[in-house]
Amino acid sequence: MSDHRTPPTTPIPSNFLRNIIERDLQQGLYATKHHAGSPGDARHHAAGPLDPARIRTRFPPEPNGYLHIGHAKSICLNFGLARDYGGVCHMRFDDTNPEKESQEFVDSILDAVSWLGFGWHSELGGQSQDHLYFASNYFDTMYAAAEFLIQGGHAYVDEQTPEQIRAGRGTLTEAGTDSPYRNRSRAENLARFRAMRDGAFEDGAMVLRARIDMAAPNINLRDPAIYRIRRAHHHNTGNRWCIYPMYTFAHPIEDALEGITHSICTLEFEDQRPFYDWLLTRLSESITPPITTPEGTELPALLTAPLPRQYEFARLNLSYVVTSKRKLKALVDDGHVQGWDDPRLPTLVGLRRRGYTPESIQLFCERIGVSKADSWIDYSSLEIALRDDLDAKAARCMAVLDPVELVLGNWAEIYSAEHREPCSAPSHPAHPEMGQRAFTLGPRLWIERDDFMEAPSKGYHRLYPGNKVRLKYGFVVECTGCEKDASGQIVRVLANIVPDTRSGTPGAENIKVKGVITWVGADDGVAAEVRLFDRLYTQAQPEAGGADHLASLNPNSKRVVQGWVEPSLAQAPAGSAFQFERLGYFVADRLDHQPGLKAVFNRTTTLRDSWGK
Ligand code: ATP
Ligand code: MG
């Protein structure tokens, strides 16, 4: 769990949201407010300690899928602002849509946020608190708020069909028309709404609508629905309710109840902001007699100034992936990938399995920044952040992914047939404290098939008959030829050791070669399954022009090869990251790699951007 007092490790570039928060803090907007952590605590103990200036943000996912890289932007933003300004970020589930939500998704979301390095625990005013909330825990209060609107003349039960309601809403250029139910008495509306709650009507028979203005230029203000009848089992409240609040009604109330100061969402909610403000303003006005919520608080006392304010920022659009839980779910459910944690998916569990570190994702989110202008970020930016993070951390080792045997013909003459030459190398060239790795060189080794050419092309400096190359950390060898099978496939490359050229000996200085190749000893190398991933789509914007993203799925996005890795990797813990020299960054698969039993690695990314070549 992150400590909200931890200063940011790198200077954070400013953005428009930081400017707003700094202005608000300077104006003392939140200086004396008694912020409650939840409707269940300090708001009901108004005599608690005085809070210093605090901002409160929230991350409010709907538990209808696994989080993706787009959510990471929102998480880093909301939790990051709270951390940097000594505030709190609430972890809140927006679970108002029972059919699509589940405990599995709740659990996976909590896991993902923690993994990314953020927590919802705070120590404020000497009080230790977990800021984990569920919109569904406020259903009673939301219901009371709806009755409050009805009693104030601000809501009515509309019994028109959904088609009639849609038709009555008007268009961008035409005003809407009033529902025939719009002017029913408050008492009649209240009775109808209570009957809705008590299950007297079929699903969809009627809705509760806010009563605002059917001629408003903003269509969202043309009497939006705020409650609907839906007999569905809810993961938290079970079958207790047959009516559920609409998201646009629920969200502002959740924010207000929790004392959120800055409610930050993506740009598509910009047109909802007037309703957000309308609703909270109405709920903060007095009516007689007041309404008492189930917790015993009178509305509108629950909503005290300053009310939360909504701010919008541009969502992350990342090339070569889709960022929509619904579409990701379809990829999983229809078997296009092997689960939510498939390393090709931009889900946080997928990225984690692929070998992405929380730090690399945070770095990426810092670099892309926050603005109000919609844009596309190239997938390679994510990979660059990953390389920048892993370069300093990942232990080096040698591996061969497309193996062909190399036989050193004069081994027995120079050493003896049984002799093995011990080799060692630093685990990291810049971090001696990471130690050394040990392996041996013998007469048979594995090299990459493309490190040999029978007839070399121009500029090729690796193995070809007559050429000398250095076996990295070993000695120089001179290629003498190759052996082929009946089909003409090369099965063995042949070479001789050039005496007195061992790395680290004086003789090594006396010979200059242009090529250095990596290798794995055939005696002590460890067989490994290596999964090579590529972009999931062939198109940078799989949905451009309304296209179906499934049409541009890359059929070659996953390839599994059998390779060889250095012996030091046999005991690598699952989840550990490596740089395979010359090949890229790899991670021991979190689930399938078993130290000492079965080596399974995923390629996280290549060493350089090779996409498009
Ligand atoms: P999805 O379509 O993937 O379900 P959503 O916005 O409906 O996305 P929520 O669970 O409501 O998903 O998202 C929680 C928070 O994450 C919201 O505040 C939302 O604005 C933010 N978010 C979702 N997608 C992105 C994105 N691509 N970039 C930035 N923020 C995002
Ligand atoms: Mg959604």
XYZ file of C-alpha atoms and ligand atoms in Angstrom:
645
model
C 0.000 0.000 0.000
C 1.351 3.395 -0.861
C 1.886 5.970 1.789
C 0.188 9.205 0.807
C 3.056 11.152 2.342
C 5.694 9.612 0.116
C 7.025 12.372 -2.115
C 7.079 11.612 -5.820
C 10.416 10.140 -6.838
C 10.805 12.215 -9.993
C 9.633 15.769 -10.604
C 6.148 15.468 -12.053
C 5.310 17.670 -15.002
C 2.391 19.914 -14.365
C -0.932 19.550 -16.110
C -4.250 21.357 -16.101
C -5.619 19.213 -13.274
C -2.617 19.958 -11.078
C -3.134 23.638 -11.784
C -6.767 23.421 -10.715
C -5.903 21.560 -7.524
C -3.127 23.977 -6.649
C -5.472 26.916 -7.187
C -8.170 25.281 -5.032
C -5.717 24.532 -2.261
C -4.354 28.075 -2.384
C -7.845 29.465 -2.052
C -8.308 27.324 1.043
C -11.318 25.632 -0.488
C -10.872 22.446 1.476
C -9.045 23.775 4.480
C -11.626 23.435 7.196
C -14.022 20.907 5.866
C -14.587 17.822 7.978
C -14.081 15.231 5.353
C -15.646 11.949 6.047
C -14.008 8.862 4.698
C -17.386 7.344 4.070
C -20.980 8.084 4.882
C -20.570 5.751 7.826
C -17.913 7.645 9.724
C -16.781 11.180 10.380
C -19.777 12.857 8.800
C -21.670 11.387 11.665
C -19.080 12.461 14.204
C -18.887 16.113 13.336
C -16.786 16.841 16.407
C -13.788 14.932 15.016
C -10.344 16.469 14.598
C -10.011 19.320 12.143
C -8.729 18.125 8.803
C -5.922 20.074 7.175
C -6.338 20.905 3.503
C -7.075 17.660 1.709
C -8.094 16.738 -1.698
C -10.017 13.581 -2.385
C -10.108 11.821 -5.713
C -11.529 8.442 -6.605
C -10.982 5.634 -9.056
C -14.442 4.298 -9.883
C -14.390 1.209 -12.139
C -17.450 -0.829 -12.885
C -16.676 -4.458 -11.957
C -17.670 -5.798 -15.366
C -14.264 -6.937 -16.607
C -10.528 -6.785 -15.978
C -8.692 -3.473 -15.965
C -6.658 -2.425 -18.989
C -3.893 0.028 -19.796
C -6.456 2.846 -20.208
C -7.514 2.329 -16.614
C -3.850 2.507 -15.612
C -3.814 6.084 -16.883
C -6.797 6.913 -14.674
C -5.332 5.033 -11.675
C -1.949 6.759 -11.940
C -3.706 10.079 -12.333
C -6.176 9.794 -9.456
C -3.958 7.983 -6.955
C -0.981 10.057 -8.080
C -2.753 13.389 -7.456
C -3.864 12.261 -4.010
C -0.328 11.134 -3.186
C 1.324 14.284 -4.448
C -1.051 16.693 -2.692
C -1.307 14.811 0.606
C -4.862 13.703 -0.058
C -6.662 10.422 -0.440
C -7.870 8.473 -3.427
C -10.913 6.323 -2.875
C -11.133 2.912 -4.465
C -14.776 2.716 -5.395
C -16.762 0.203 -7.384
C -19.456 1.698 -9.496
C -21.664 -1.363 -9.311
C -25.069 -0.120 -10.381
C -25.492 -2.493 -13.322
C -26.051 -5.930 -11.756
C -26.297 -8.085 -14.887
C -22.700 -7.545 -15.978
C -20.902 -7.395 -12.657
C -19.298 -10.059 -10.503
C -17.079 -10.738 -7.521
C -14.406 -12.179 -9.836
C -14.086 -8.768 -11.463
C -14.086 -6.970 -8.099
C -11.202 -9.154 -6.894
C -9.207 -8.808 -10.096
C -9.567 -5.017 -10.042
C -8.339 -4.725 -6.446
C -5.398 -6.960 -7.327
C -4.533 -4.887 -10.367
C -4.579 -1.561 -8.509
C -2.382 -2.949 -5.720
C -0.006 -4.524 -8.201
C 0.328 -1.215 -9.983
C 1.598 0.190 -6.703
C -1.343 2.078 -5.270
C -3.330 1.658 -2.101
C -6.511 3.043 -0.584
C -5.372 3.085 3.000
C -4.821 6.385 4.771
C -3.675 7.672 8.124
C -5.406 11.023 8.436
C -5.970 12.961 11.627
C -4.645 10.022 13.623
C -7.224 7.734 12.065
C -6.341 4.673 10.083
C -8.811 3.986 7.319
C -9.396 1.815 4.293
C -11.047 3.797 1.531
C -12.720 0.973 -0.292
C -16.304 1.663 -1.271
C -19.141 0.182 -3.262
C -21.836 2.275 -4.892
C -24.252 -0.517 -4.007
C -23.707 0.217 -0.321
C -25.373 3.576 -0.965
C -28.519 2.209 -2.607
C -30.637 3.187 0.405
C -29.322 6.722 0.331
C -29.760 6.934 -3.431
C -33.311 5.785 -3.027
C -33.861 8.458 -0.366
C -32.310 11.029 -2.696
C -34.774 10.033 -5.411
C -37.714 10.478 -3.031
C -36.212 13.807 -2.039
C -36.238 14.917 -5.684
C -39.835 13.782 -6.081
C -40.911 15.736 -3.007
C -39.138 18.800 -4.297
C -40.987 18.480 -7.612
C -37.802 17.497 -9.449
C -38.624 13.957 -10.521
C -41.565 11.994 -11.867
C -42.513 8.457 -12.798
C -42.894 8.141 -16.554
C -45.048 5.275 -17.819
C -44.417 5.837 -21.487
C -42.811 3.005 -23.446
C -39.056 3.248 -24.035
C -39.814 4.095 -27.703
C -42.137 6.932 -26.725
C -39.574 8.274 -24.307
C -36.891 8.152 -26.972
C -39.118 9.874 -29.528
C -40.078 12.556 -27.018
C -36.463 13.435 -26.334
C -36.130 15.421 -29.564
C -32.915 15.871 -31.502
C -29.889 18.141 -31.505
C -31.851 20.673 -33.540
C -35.355 20.107 -32.141
C -36.635 20.488 -28.604
C -38.180 17.465 -26.923
C -41.817 17.143 -25.927
C -43.222 16.813 -22.448
C -44.345 13.395 -21.302
C -48.076 13.177 -20.455
C -46.926 11.994 -17.005
C -44.704 15.001 -16.394
C -47.178 17.001 -14.355
C -48.500 14.378 -11.994
C -48.695 15.426 -8.360
C -45.782 14.849 -6.036
C -47.894 12.546 -3.870
C -48.889 10.462 -6.868
C -45.266 10.213 -8.055
C -44.115 9.206 -4.610
C -46.719 6.450 -4.401
C -45.808 5.199 -7.883
C -42.077 5.210 -7.137
C -42.625 3.286 -3.895
C -44.722 0.756 -5.780
C -41.872 0.447 -8.314
C -39.516 -0.332 -5.467
C -41.983 -2.820 -3.974
C -42.107 -4.842 -7.161
C -45.586 -3.900 -8.333
C -44.537 -3.453 -11.978
C -42.805 -5.408 -14.684
C -39.222 -4.694 -15.702
C -39.175 -1.746 -18.071
C -42.800 -0.772 -17.399
C -41.786 2.707 -16.233
C -38.835 4.784 -15.114
C -38.209 7.599 -12.703
C -37.026 10.689 -14.578
C -35.483 13.900 -13.372
C -37.747 16.827 -14.176
C -35.503 19.445 -15.709
C -36.198 20.910 -19.143
C -37.394 19.113 -22.284
C -36.172 22.041 -24.387
C -32.659 22.166 -22.948
C -30.000 22.435 -25.695
C -28.049 19.721 -23.864
C -30.032 16.529 -24.447
C -28.706 15.094 -21.189
C -30.852 17.634 -19.368
C -34.080 16.601 -21.121
C -35.497 14.750 -18.141
C -32.962 11.904 -17.983
C -33.989 8.584 -16.459
C -32.614 8.109 -12.958
C -34.157 4.814 -11.804
C -35.244 1.752 -13.735
C -36.946 -1.521 -12.846
C -34.633 -4.490 -13.295
C -35.071 -7.816 -11.553
C -31.465 -8.920 -11.463
C -29.268 -10.522 -8.856
C -26.642 -8.096 -7.615
C -23.208 -9.359 -6.537
C -23.422 -7.306 -3.352
C -27.077 -6.649 -2.547
C -28.447 -9.957 -3.866
C -32.160 -9.800 -4.678
C -32.934 -6.977 -2.297
C -33.697 -4.455 -5.017
C -35.743 -4.651 -8.165
C -35.014 -1.039 -9.072
C -31.523 0.271 -9.751
C -30.226 3.838 -10.090
C -28.802 4.934 -13.432
C -25.066 5.532 -13.511
C -25.430 9.256 -14.194
C -27.631 9.652 -11.122
C -25.600 7.397 -8.871
C -22.157 8.750 -9.617
C -22.533 12.344 -8.372
C -24.201 11.068 -5.211
C -21.341 8.631 -4.577
C -18.845 11.451 -4.990
C -20.750 13.775 -2.683
C -21.268 11.165 0.016
C -17.571 10.428 0.120
C -16.514 14.070 0.169
C -14.723 13.766 -3.162
C -13.277 17.141 -4.122
C -12.125 16.496 -7.704
C -14.144 13.949 -9.658
C -11.986 13.194 -12.670
C -13.405 11.355 -15.668
C -12.863 10.971 -19.381
C -14.063 13.479 -21.982
C -17.185 11.594 -23.029
C -18.741 12.701 -19.727
C -18.285 16.388 -20.455
C -21.915 16.685 -21.601
C -23.022 15.048 -18.376
C -21.405 17.694 -16.197
C -24.466 20.004 -16.215
C -26.586 17.139 -14.901
C -23.930 16.288 -12.316
C -24.076 19.869 -11.037
C -27.866 20.105 -11.330
C -28.370 16.984 -9.272
C -25.996 17.903 -6.458
C -27.377 21.433 -6.303
C -30.955 20.122 -6.050
C -29.929 17.635 -3.364
C -28.254 20.352 -1.341
C -31.368 22.537 -1.273
C -33.746 22.403 1.659
C -37.217 20.960 1.496
C -39.895 20.655 4.127
C -40.248 18.232 5.666
C -36.694 16.959 5.343
C -36.003 13.388 4.275
C -34.201 11.095 6.647
C -31.819 8.569 5.131
C -31.477 5.050 6.507
C -28.325 6.174 8.312
C -30.381 8.740 10.183
C -29.019 11.813 8.458
C -31.357 14.396 7.063
C -31.103 15.300 3.426
C -29.888 17.796 2.353
C -27.469 17.975 5.299
C -25.630 15.074 3.736
C -24.477 17.228 0.876
C -22.653 20.242 2.161
C -20.574 22.747 0.262
C -18.156 22.681 -1.359
C -19.753 20.095 -3.589
C -17.519 17.837 -5.663
C -16.633 19.118 -9.087
C -16.234 17.071 -12.227
C -13.223 17.523 -14.525
C -12.632 15.705 -17.784
C -9.406 14.538 -19.441
C -8.658 12.724 -22.680
C -8.773 8.944 -22.491
C -5.787 6.877 -23.523
C -6.012 5.523 -27.045
C -3.176 3.074 -27.642
C -2.380 1.746 -31.091
C -2.582 -1.990 -31.912
C -4.896 -2.772 -29.011
C -8.504 -2.188 -28.017
C -9.236 -0.605 -24.660
C -12.784 -1.481 -23.814
C -13.673 -4.082 -21.235
C -16.577 -5.184 -23.392
C -14.403 -5.877 -26.433
C -11.673 -7.492 -24.384
C -14.306 -9.742 -22.851
C -15.411 -10.754 -26.339
C -11.815 -11.653 -27.284
C -11.626 -13.842 -24.192
C -15.100 -15.380 -24.417
C -14.776 -16.187 -28.114
C -11.385 -17.832 -27.653
C -9.306 -15.402 -29.723
C -6.911 -15.250 -26.786
C -6.307 -17.609 -23.882
C -7.914 -15.733 -21.000
C -7.913 -12.251 -19.524
C -4.225 -12.664 -18.677
C -3.153 -13.605 -22.183
C 0.181 -11.795 -22.630
C -1.063 -10.246 -25.882
C -3.881 -8.352 -24.181
C -3.534 -4.799 -22.869
C -5.188 -5.887 -19.621
C -3.068 -5.266 -16.545
C -3.013 -9.010 -15.821
C -1.978 -9.630 -19.428
C 0.770 -7.015 -19.332
C 1.971 -8.423 -16.029
C 2.168 -11.920 -17.466
C 3.944 -10.541 -20.495
C 6.621 -9.188 -18.172
C 5.616 -5.542 -17.772
C 6.573 -4.120 -14.393
C 4.350 -1.733 -12.408
C 7.169 0.824 -12.619
C 7.240 0.662 -16.404
C 3.498 1.296 -16.617
C 3.733 4.178 -14.154
C 6.589 5.620 -16.178
C 4.544 5.314 -19.366
C 1.573 7.059 -17.732
C 3.806 9.870 -16.476
C 5.304 10.353 -19.919
C 2.021 10.480 -21.835
C 0.757 13.159 -19.465
C -2.786 14.393 -19.082
C -4.604 16.787 -21.350
C -7.998 17.598 -22.776
C -7.030 16.826 -26.358
C -7.854 13.389 -27.746
C -4.888 11.670 -29.326
C -3.352 8.290 -30.129
C -0.285 6.980 -28.383
C 1.862 4.531 -30.282
C 2.283 1.117 -28.710
C 6.043 1.540 -29.018
C 5.922 4.246 -26.285
C 4.789 1.587 -23.861
C 7.639 -0.677 -24.938
C 10.175 2.137 -24.617
C 9.078 2.776 -21.031
C 9.406 -0.940 -20.397
C 12.937 -1.115 -21.779
C 13.930 1.967 -19.811
C 12.764 0.266 -16.649
C 14.090 -3.230 -17.342
C 17.478 -2.202 -18.676
C 18.689 -1.428 -15.173
C 16.945 -4.318 -13.461
C 16.959 -7.384 -15.661
C 19.765 -9.917 -15.214
C 21.568 -10.769 -18.438
C 21.920 -14.256 -19.777
C 22.428 -16.092 -23.038
C 19.730 -18.052 -24.785
C 19.233 -19.608 -28.197
C 15.743 -19.575 -29.631
C 16.252 -21.116 -33.075
C 18.969 -23.624 -32.249
C 21.429 -25.375 -34.494
C 24.345 -27.380 -33.129
C 27.903 -26.045 -33.340
C 30.628 -28.708 -33.035
C 34.207 -27.718 -32.203
C 36.302 -30.285 -34.060
C 39.670 -29.694 -32.373
C 38.358 -29.659 -28.794
C 39.921 -32.982 -27.797
C 43.286 -31.929 -29.257
C 43.378 -28.647 -27.371
C 41.806 -29.833 -24.113
C 40.625 -33.433 -23.693
C 37.325 -34.940 -24.713
C 36.038 -34.792 -21.106
C 37.281 -31.297 -20.290
C 34.786 -28.458 -19.841
C 35.912 -24.853 -19.740
C 34.287 -22.884 -16.908
C 32.968 -19.477 -17.950
C 31.429 -16.670 -16.011
C 29.954 -13.296 -16.746
C 28.457 -10.443 -14.748
C 24.702 -10.709 -14.281
C 24.518 -7.035 -15.191
C 27.308 -5.046 -16.855
C 26.541 -1.918 -14.811
C 25.576 -3.535 -11.515
C 28.390 -5.704 -10.106
C 26.340 -6.167 -6.948
C 24.014 -8.402 -8.961
C 26.819 -10.980 -9.018
C 28.176 -13.381 -11.596
C 26.607 -16.191 -13.530
C 28.473 -19.402 -14.304
C 28.243 -21.797 -17.233
C 30.607 -24.055 -19.151
C 31.931 -24.351 -22.646
C 32.353 -27.784 -24.235
C 32.815 -29.320 -27.680
C 29.087 -29.050 -28.530
C 26.970 -25.966 -28.174
C 23.797 -24.372 -29.436
C 23.890 -21.270 -31.574
C 21.204 -19.354 -33.470
C 20.536 -20.815 -36.887
C 20.948 -17.385 -38.474
C 24.432 -16.974 -36.984
C 25.667 -19.250 -39.765
C 25.480 -18.726 -43.538
C 26.952 -21.116 -46.040
C 27.302 -18.355 -48.591
C 27.487 -15.084 -46.653
C 25.823 -11.946 -47.870
C 27.763 -8.698 -47.937
C 28.459 -7.275 -44.513
C 27.743 -10.587 -42.754
C 30.374 -11.058 -40.039
C 29.159 -14.147 -38.250
C 29.923 -17.797 -39.018
C 30.655 -18.854 -42.585
C 33.328 -21.204 -43.863
C 36.773 -19.628 -43.288
C 35.528 -16.814 -41.001
C 36.462 -16.301 -37.380
C 34.039 -15.119 -34.678
C 34.183 -14.880 -30.931
C 31.896 -17.051 -28.797
C 30.882 -14.483 -26.229
C 32.720 -14.943 -22.882
C 34.650 -17.827 -24.544
C 37.215 -17.981 -27.330
C 37.491 -17.328 -31.024
C 36.483 -20.128 -33.389
C 37.051 -20.516 -37.098
C 34.210 -21.971 -39.136
C 35.111 -25.006 -41.275
C 31.734 -25.850 -42.830
C 28.455 -27.553 -42.039
C 26.575 -30.847 -42.295
C 23.164 -31.257 -43.899
C 20.453 -33.877 -43.797
C 18.918 -35.577 -46.830
C 16.561 -32.655 -47.403
C 19.407 -30.158 -47.494
C 18.601 -28.666 -44.080
C 21.704 -27.689 -42.111
C 21.908 -29.891 -39.016
C 25.352 -29.022 -37.717
C 27.831 -26.193 -38.045
C 31.516 -27.106 -37.771
C 34.369 -24.992 -36.405
C 37.742 -25.177 -34.698
C 38.959 -23.348 -31.634
C 41.638 -20.753 -32.357
C 44.164 -21.441 -29.547
C 45.073 -18.749 -27.007
C 42.071 -16.515 -27.641
C 40.142 -17.092 -24.427
C 38.305 -13.961 -23.231
C 40.073 -12.408 -20.287
C 43.519 -13.771 -21.216
C 46.363 -11.775 -22.800
C 45.956 -13.816 -26.005
C 42.455 -12.433 -26.498
C 43.953 -9.024 -27.272
C 46.036 -10.378 -30.120
C 43.168 -11.265 -32.388
C 40.526 -9.003 -33.877
C 37.245 -10.433 -35.132
C 34.202 -8.597 -36.435
C 31.537 -10.936 -35.093
C 30.623 -11.979 -31.557
C 27.889 -14.566 -31.174
C 25.927 -15.806 -28.178
C 25.516 -19.491 -27.418
C 24.390 -22.043 -24.851
C 26.429 -25.134 -23.942
C 24.879 -28.412 -25.055
C 25.997 -30.075 -21.801
C 24.638 -27.652 -19.273
C 22.072 -25.677 -21.260
C 18.476 -25.912 -20.066
C 15.665 -26.655 -22.517
C 13.048 -23.927 -22.431
C 9.701 -23.244 -23.996
C 9.745 -19.680 -25.214
C 6.613 -17.819 -26.246
C 7.127 -15.058 -28.749
C 4.423 -12.445 -29.026
C 3.662 -9.866 -31.606
C 1.016 -7.155 -31.972
C -2.499 -8.508 -31.500
C -3.777 -6.563 -34.499
C -2.282 -5.848 -37.873
C -3.857 -2.387 -37.956
C -2.700 0.429 -35.691
C -6.312 1.506 -35.214
C -8.309 -1.717 -35.447
C -11.606 0.150 -35.306
C -10.832 3.026 -37.620
C -13.787 4.015 -39.764
C -16.118 1.809 -37.744
C -14.250 -1.402 -38.683
C -14.757 -4.602 -36.694
C -11.552 -5.126 -34.725
C -11.811 -8.892 -35.192
C -11.185 -8.397 -38.908
C -7.630 -7.222 -38.278
C -6.563 -9.750 -35.645
C -2.952 -10.715 -36.332
C -2.894 -14.479 -37.050
C 0.798 -14.585 -36.107
C 0.550 -12.819 -32.785
C 1.866 -15.835 -30.874
C 4.590 -18.334 -31.701
C 5.993 -20.965 -29.368
C 9.573 -22.201 -29.843
C 11.780 -24.712 -28.047
C 15.083 -23.095 -27.195
C 17.990 -23.350 -24.788
C 18.918 -21.075 -21.912
C 21.915 -20.758 -19.618
C 21.938 -23.132 -16.624
C 21.506 -20.214 -14.193
C 17.937 -19.858 -15.430
C 16.779 -23.306 -14.391
C 16.146 -22.049 -10.863
C 14.773 -18.640 -11.859
C 11.667 -17.822 -9.845
C 8.438 -17.462 -11.802
C 7.909 -13.843 -12.749
C 11.606 -12.894 -12.845
C 12.806 -10.735 -15.712
C 15.877 -11.286 -17.899
C 17.560 -9.753 -20.829
C 18.490 -12.549 -23.209
C 21.574 -11.037 -24.828
C 20.927 -9.910 -28.403
C 17.324 -11.187 -28.218
C 15.233 -9.029 -25.956
C 13.601 -8.949 -22.536
C 11.961 -12.112 -21.283
C 10.086 -13.131 -18.163
C 9.726 -16.530 -16.523
C 6.012 -17.187 -16.990
C 4.131 -16.479 -13.778
C 1.977 -19.579 -14.064
C 3.704 -22.182 -16.203
C 7.377 -21.768 -15.307
C 8.429 -24.194 -12.558
C 11.933 -23.633 -11.173
C 14.029 -26.759 -11.576
C 11.272 -28.619 -13.436
C 10.068 -26.739 -16.457
C 11.452 -23.543 -17.967
C 8.867 -21.361 -19.702
C 9.646 -17.820 -20.798
C 7.612 -15.092 -22.474
C 9.254 -12.529 -24.674
C 8.265 -9.229 -23.109
C 9.735 -7.119 -25.875
C 12.584 -7.061 -28.337
C 15.693 -5.003 -27.568
C 14.839 -2.410 -30.167
C 11.631 -1.480 -31.860
C 11.360 -3.943 -34.723
C 7.713 -3.427 -35.573
C 7.032 -2.553 -39.168
C 10.357 -3.937 -40.437
P -14.492 0.274 -20.494
O -15.198 0.668 -21.736
O -13.189 -0.339 -20.769
O -15.354 -0.550 -19.588
P -15.127 2.403 -18.798
O -14.748 3.824 -18.783
O -16.530 2.061 -19.053
O -14.165 1.649 -19.774
P -14.929 2.037 -16.000
O -14.853 0.782 -15.239
O -16.118 2.873 -15.822
O -14.694 1.658 -17.483
O -13.617 2.905 -15.795
C -13.124 3.362 -14.559
C -12.351 4.617 -14.778
O -11.312 4.407 -15.726
C -13.248 5.709 -15.320
O -13.037 6.862 -14.541
C -12.795 5.893 -16.734
O -12.892 7.220 -17.127
C -11.340 5.427 -16.698
N -10.933 4.907 -18.007
C -11.467 3.886 -18.690
N -10.873 3.742 -19.894
C -9.915 4.700 -19.966
C -8.950 5.086 -20.959
N -8.843 4.454 -22.125
N -8.127 6.122 -20.676
C -8.218 6.761 -19.501
N -9.098 6.460 -18.538
C -9.945 5.448 -18.755
Mg -17.901 0.597 -19.344
